Short mmCIF file of C-alpha atoms and ligand atoms in Angstrom, two decimals:
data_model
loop_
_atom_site.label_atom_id
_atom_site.label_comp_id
_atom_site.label_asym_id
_atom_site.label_seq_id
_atom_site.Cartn_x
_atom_site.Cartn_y
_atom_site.Cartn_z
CA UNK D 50 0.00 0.00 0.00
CA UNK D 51 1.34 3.36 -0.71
CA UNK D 52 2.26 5.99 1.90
CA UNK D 53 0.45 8.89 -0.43
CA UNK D 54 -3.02 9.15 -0.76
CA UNK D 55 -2.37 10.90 -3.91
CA UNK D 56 -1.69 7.53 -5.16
CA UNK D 57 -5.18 6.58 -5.31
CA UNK D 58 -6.89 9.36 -6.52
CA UNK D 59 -7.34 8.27 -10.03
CA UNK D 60 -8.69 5.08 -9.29
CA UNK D 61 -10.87 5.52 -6.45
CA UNK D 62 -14.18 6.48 -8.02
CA UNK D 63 -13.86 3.22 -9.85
CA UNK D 64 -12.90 1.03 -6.73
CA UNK D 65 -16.31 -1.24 -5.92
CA UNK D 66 -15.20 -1.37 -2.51
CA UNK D 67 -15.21 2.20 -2.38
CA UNK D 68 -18.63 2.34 -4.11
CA UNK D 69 -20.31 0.60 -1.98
CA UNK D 70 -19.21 2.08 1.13
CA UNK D 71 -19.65 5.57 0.32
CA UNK D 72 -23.28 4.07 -0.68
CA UNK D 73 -24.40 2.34 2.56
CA UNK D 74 -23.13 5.37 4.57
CA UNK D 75 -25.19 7.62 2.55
CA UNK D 76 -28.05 5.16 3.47
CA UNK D 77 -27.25 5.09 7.22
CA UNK D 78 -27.08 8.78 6.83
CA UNK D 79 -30.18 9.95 5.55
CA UNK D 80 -32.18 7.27 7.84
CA UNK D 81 -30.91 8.74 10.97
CA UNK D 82 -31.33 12.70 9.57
CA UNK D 83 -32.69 14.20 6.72
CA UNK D 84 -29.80 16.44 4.96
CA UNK D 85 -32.54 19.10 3.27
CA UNK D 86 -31.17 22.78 3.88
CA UNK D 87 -27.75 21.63 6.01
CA UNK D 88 -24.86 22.97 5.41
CA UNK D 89 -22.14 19.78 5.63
CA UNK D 90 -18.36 19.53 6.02
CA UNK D 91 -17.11 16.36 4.89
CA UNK D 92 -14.23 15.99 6.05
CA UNK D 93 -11.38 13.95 4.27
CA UNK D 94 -13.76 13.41 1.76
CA UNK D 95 -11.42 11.88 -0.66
CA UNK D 96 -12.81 12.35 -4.47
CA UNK D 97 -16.29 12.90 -3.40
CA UNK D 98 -18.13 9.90 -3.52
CA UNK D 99 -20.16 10.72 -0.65
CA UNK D 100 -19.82 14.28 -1.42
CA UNK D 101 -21.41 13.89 -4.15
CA UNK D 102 -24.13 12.38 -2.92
CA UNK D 103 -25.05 14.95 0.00
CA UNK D 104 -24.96 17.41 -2.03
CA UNK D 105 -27.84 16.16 -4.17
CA UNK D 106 -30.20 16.91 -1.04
CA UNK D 107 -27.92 19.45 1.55
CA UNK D 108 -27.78 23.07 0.68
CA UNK D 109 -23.92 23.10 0.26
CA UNK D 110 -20.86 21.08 1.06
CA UNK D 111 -17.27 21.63 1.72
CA UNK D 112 -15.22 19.10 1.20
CA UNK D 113 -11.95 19.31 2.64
CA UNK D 114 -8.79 16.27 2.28
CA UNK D 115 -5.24 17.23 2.59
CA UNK D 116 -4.46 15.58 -0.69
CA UNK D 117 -4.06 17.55 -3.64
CA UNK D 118 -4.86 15.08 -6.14
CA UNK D 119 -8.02 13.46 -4.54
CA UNK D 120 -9.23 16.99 -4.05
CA UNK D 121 -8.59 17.72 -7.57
CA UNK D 122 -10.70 14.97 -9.00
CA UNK D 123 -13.87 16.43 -6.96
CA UNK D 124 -13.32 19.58 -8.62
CA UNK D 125 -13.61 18.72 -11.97
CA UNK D 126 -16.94 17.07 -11.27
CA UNK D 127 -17.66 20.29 -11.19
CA UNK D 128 -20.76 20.37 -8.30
CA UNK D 129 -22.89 23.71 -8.11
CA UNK D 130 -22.74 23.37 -4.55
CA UNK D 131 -19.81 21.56 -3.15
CA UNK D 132 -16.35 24.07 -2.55
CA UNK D 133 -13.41 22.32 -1.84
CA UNK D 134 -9.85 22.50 -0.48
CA UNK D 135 -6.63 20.37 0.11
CA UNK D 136 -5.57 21.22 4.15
CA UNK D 137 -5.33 19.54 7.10
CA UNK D 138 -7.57 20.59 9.86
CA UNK D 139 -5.53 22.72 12.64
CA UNK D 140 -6.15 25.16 15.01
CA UNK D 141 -5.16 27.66 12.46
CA UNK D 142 -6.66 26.24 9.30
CA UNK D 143 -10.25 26.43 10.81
CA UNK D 144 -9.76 30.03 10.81
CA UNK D 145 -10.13 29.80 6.92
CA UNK D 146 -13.01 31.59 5.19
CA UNK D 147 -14.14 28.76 4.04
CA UNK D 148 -15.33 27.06 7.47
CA UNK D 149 -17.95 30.19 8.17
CA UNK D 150 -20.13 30.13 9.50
CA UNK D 151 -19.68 26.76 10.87
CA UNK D 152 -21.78 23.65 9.95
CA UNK D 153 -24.70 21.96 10.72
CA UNK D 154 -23.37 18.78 10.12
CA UNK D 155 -19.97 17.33 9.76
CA UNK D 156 -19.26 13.55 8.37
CA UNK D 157 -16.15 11.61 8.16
CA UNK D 158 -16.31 8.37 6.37
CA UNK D 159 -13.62 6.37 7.10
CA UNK D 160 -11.13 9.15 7.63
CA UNK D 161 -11.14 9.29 11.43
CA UNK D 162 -8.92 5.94 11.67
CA UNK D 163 -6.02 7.56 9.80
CA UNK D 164 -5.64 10.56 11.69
CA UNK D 165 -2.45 11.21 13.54
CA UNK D 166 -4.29 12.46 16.67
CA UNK D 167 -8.19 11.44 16.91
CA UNK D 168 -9.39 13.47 19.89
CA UNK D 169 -7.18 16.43 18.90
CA UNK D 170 -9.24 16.27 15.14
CA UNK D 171 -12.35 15.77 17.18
CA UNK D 172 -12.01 19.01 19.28
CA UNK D 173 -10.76 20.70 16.10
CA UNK D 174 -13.92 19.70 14.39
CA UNK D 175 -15.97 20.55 17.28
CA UNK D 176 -15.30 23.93 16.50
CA UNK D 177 -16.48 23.86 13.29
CA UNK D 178 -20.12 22.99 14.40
CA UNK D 179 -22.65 24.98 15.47
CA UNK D 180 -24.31 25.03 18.32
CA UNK D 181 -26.81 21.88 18.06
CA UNK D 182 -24.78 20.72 14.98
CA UNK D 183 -24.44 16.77 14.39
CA UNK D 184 -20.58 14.78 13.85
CA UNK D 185 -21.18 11.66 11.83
CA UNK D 186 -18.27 9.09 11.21
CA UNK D 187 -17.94 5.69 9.91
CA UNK D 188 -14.92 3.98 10.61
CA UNK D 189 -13.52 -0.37 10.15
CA UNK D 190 -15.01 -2.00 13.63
CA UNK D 191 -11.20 -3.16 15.69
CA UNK D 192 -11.93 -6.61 17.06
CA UNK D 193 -10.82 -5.31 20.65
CA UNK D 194 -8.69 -2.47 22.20
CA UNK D 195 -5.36 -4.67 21.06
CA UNK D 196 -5.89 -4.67 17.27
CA UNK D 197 -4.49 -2.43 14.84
CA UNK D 198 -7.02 -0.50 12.74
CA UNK D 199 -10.30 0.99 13.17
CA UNK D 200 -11.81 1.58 16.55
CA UNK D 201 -13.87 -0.34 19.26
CA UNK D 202 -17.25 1.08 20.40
CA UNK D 203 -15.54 2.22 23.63
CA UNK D 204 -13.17 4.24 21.65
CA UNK D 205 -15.34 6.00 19.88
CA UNK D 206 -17.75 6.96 22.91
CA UNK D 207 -14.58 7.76 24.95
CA UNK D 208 -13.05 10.69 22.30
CA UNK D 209 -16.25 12.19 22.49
CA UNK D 210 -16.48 12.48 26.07
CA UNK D 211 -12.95 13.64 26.27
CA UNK D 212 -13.47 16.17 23.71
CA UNK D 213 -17.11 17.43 24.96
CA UNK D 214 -18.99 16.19 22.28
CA UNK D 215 -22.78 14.61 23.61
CA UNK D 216 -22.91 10.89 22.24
CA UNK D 217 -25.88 10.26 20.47
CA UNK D 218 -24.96 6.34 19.35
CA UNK D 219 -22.52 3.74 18.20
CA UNK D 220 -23.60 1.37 16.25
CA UNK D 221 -22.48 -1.69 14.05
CA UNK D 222 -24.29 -0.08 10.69
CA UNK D 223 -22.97 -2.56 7.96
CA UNK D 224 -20.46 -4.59 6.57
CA UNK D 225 -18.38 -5.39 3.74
CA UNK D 226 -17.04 -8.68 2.50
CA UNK D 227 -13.38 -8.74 1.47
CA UNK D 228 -10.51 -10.81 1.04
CA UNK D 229 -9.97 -11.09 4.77
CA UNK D 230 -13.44 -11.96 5.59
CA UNK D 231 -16.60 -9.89 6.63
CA UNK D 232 -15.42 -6.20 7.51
CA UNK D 233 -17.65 -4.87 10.10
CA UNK D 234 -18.32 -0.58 10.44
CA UNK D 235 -19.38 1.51 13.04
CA UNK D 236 -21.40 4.59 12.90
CA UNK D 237 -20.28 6.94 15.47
CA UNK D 238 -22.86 9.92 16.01
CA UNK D 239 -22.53 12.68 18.80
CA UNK D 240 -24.02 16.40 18.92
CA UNK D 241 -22.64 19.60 20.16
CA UNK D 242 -25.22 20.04 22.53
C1 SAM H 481 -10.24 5.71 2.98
S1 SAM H 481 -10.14 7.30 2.28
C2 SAM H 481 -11.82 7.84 2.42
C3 SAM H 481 -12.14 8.94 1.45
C4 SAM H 481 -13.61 9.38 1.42
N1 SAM H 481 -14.09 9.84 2.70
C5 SAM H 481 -14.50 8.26 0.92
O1 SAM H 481 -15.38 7.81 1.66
O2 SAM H 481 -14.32 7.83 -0.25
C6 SAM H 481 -9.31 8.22 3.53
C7 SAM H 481 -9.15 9.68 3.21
O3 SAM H 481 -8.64 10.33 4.39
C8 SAM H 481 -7.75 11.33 3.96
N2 SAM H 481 -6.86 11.66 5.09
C9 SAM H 481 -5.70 11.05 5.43
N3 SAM H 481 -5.15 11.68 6.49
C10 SAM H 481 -5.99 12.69 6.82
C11 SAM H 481 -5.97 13.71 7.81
N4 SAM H 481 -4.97 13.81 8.70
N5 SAM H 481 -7.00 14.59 7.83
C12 SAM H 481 -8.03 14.49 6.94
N6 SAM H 481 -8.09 13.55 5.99
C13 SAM H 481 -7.08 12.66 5.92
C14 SAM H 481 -7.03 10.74 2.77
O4 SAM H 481 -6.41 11.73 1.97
C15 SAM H 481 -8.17 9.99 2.08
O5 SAM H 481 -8.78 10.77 1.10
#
C-alpha cells in the first residue's frame, strides 16, 4: 500500500469497494437525519463519492482532504454546490473563510482511523459545528482495544467524552465482504449540545 493518498486518486471512483461504502453510509445517513437545507463539512472526503451524494439533497458542502490530487478529482466534477480544499484541519486552518459560519453537520467516512491524533481532530472539528450541529463518522469496527485499525465502540464513545462532544450512538451499521473476511463498520454519532 502506498504511503500517499495521492496515489489513489485516479482510481478511487472506480474502486467497488469504495462504491459501496460511500453508498451504505449515505443510506445510514439519511435514515438517521434528513440532509434538506444543512450545510455539511465532509471531512477527508477523498474524491467525493459521498460528497457527491449529500450534495444532491444538503444546501452546500465543503469538502476538505489534505491531498491535492483526490481533491482535484472532486473539482472537476464540477458540483454547483460543493467548494473544496486540500488542508489539514488545525487550530489555524479552521480560521479559513471557508469554514464560516460553521456547519450543521460534519461527516467523516472512514477518515477518522487515519488521523495522527483522533481526539485532537475531534475538538478541532468541534469547533467547526454549530451550536446543536451533528458529527457523523464511519470507521472499520477493531476486534478489541489490542488490534491495529479501526476503533472499538468504547473508543469512539470515549473521544467524544474527552473532547465534549454529547454521544448520540454507536452502532455496528454494515459490513463489507473482502478478502480477509466480513469487515464490520461503526457509525459513530454525537451532537454539540
Ligand atoms: C479511505 S479514504 C476515504 C475517502 C472518502 N471519505 C471516501 O469515503 O471515499 C481516507 C481519506 O482520508 C484522507 N486523510 C488522510 N489523512 C488525513 C488527515 N490527517 N485529515 C483528513 N483527511 C485525511 C485521505 O487523503 C483519504 O482521502
Amino acid at each position: 500500500m502506498s504511503d500517499s493518498w495521492d496515489d489513489y486518486a485516479d482510481d478511487w471512483d472506480t474502486d467497488p469497494d469504495v462504491v459501496e461504502y460511500s453508498k451504505k453510509a449515505f443510506d445510514s445517513l439519511t435514515k438517521f437525519t434528513s440532509l434538506e437545507g444543512k450545510n455539511v463539512l465532509d471531512f477527508g472526503c477523498g474524491t467525493g463519492q459521498l460528497t457527491e451524494k449529500v450534495a444532491r439533497v444538503a444546501s452546500s458542502v465543503v469538502a476538505i482532504d489534505p491531498s491535492p490530487k483526490m481533491i482535484e478529482v472532486l473539482k472537476n466534477k464540477n458540483i454547483h454546490n460543493v467548494n473544496s480544499l486540500s488542508c489539514e484541519i488545525s487550530r489555524d486552518s479552521i480560521n479559513h473563510p471557508i469554514f464560516e459560519p460553521g456547519f450543521d453537520l460534519i461527516i467523516a467516512s472512514s477518515v477518522c482511523a487515519f488521523v495522527p491524533d483522533y481526539e485532537k481532530t475531534l475538538s478541532e472539528l468541534k469547533l467547526l459545528l454549530k451550536e446543536g450541529g451533528t458529527f457523523v463518522q464511519w470507521d472499520w469496527k477493531r476486534a478489541n482495544e489490542d488490534g491495529d485499525f479501526g476503533f472499538t465502540e468504547d473508543m469512539i464513545k470515549s473521544a467524544y467524552t474527552n473532547v465534549g462532544l454529547s454521544l448520540v450512538r454507536v452502532t455496528e451499521e454494515f459490513s463489507l465482504a473482502s478478502e480477509k473476511g466480513t469487515m464490520h463498520v461503526l457509525m459513530g454519532i454525537a451532537c454539540n449540545a
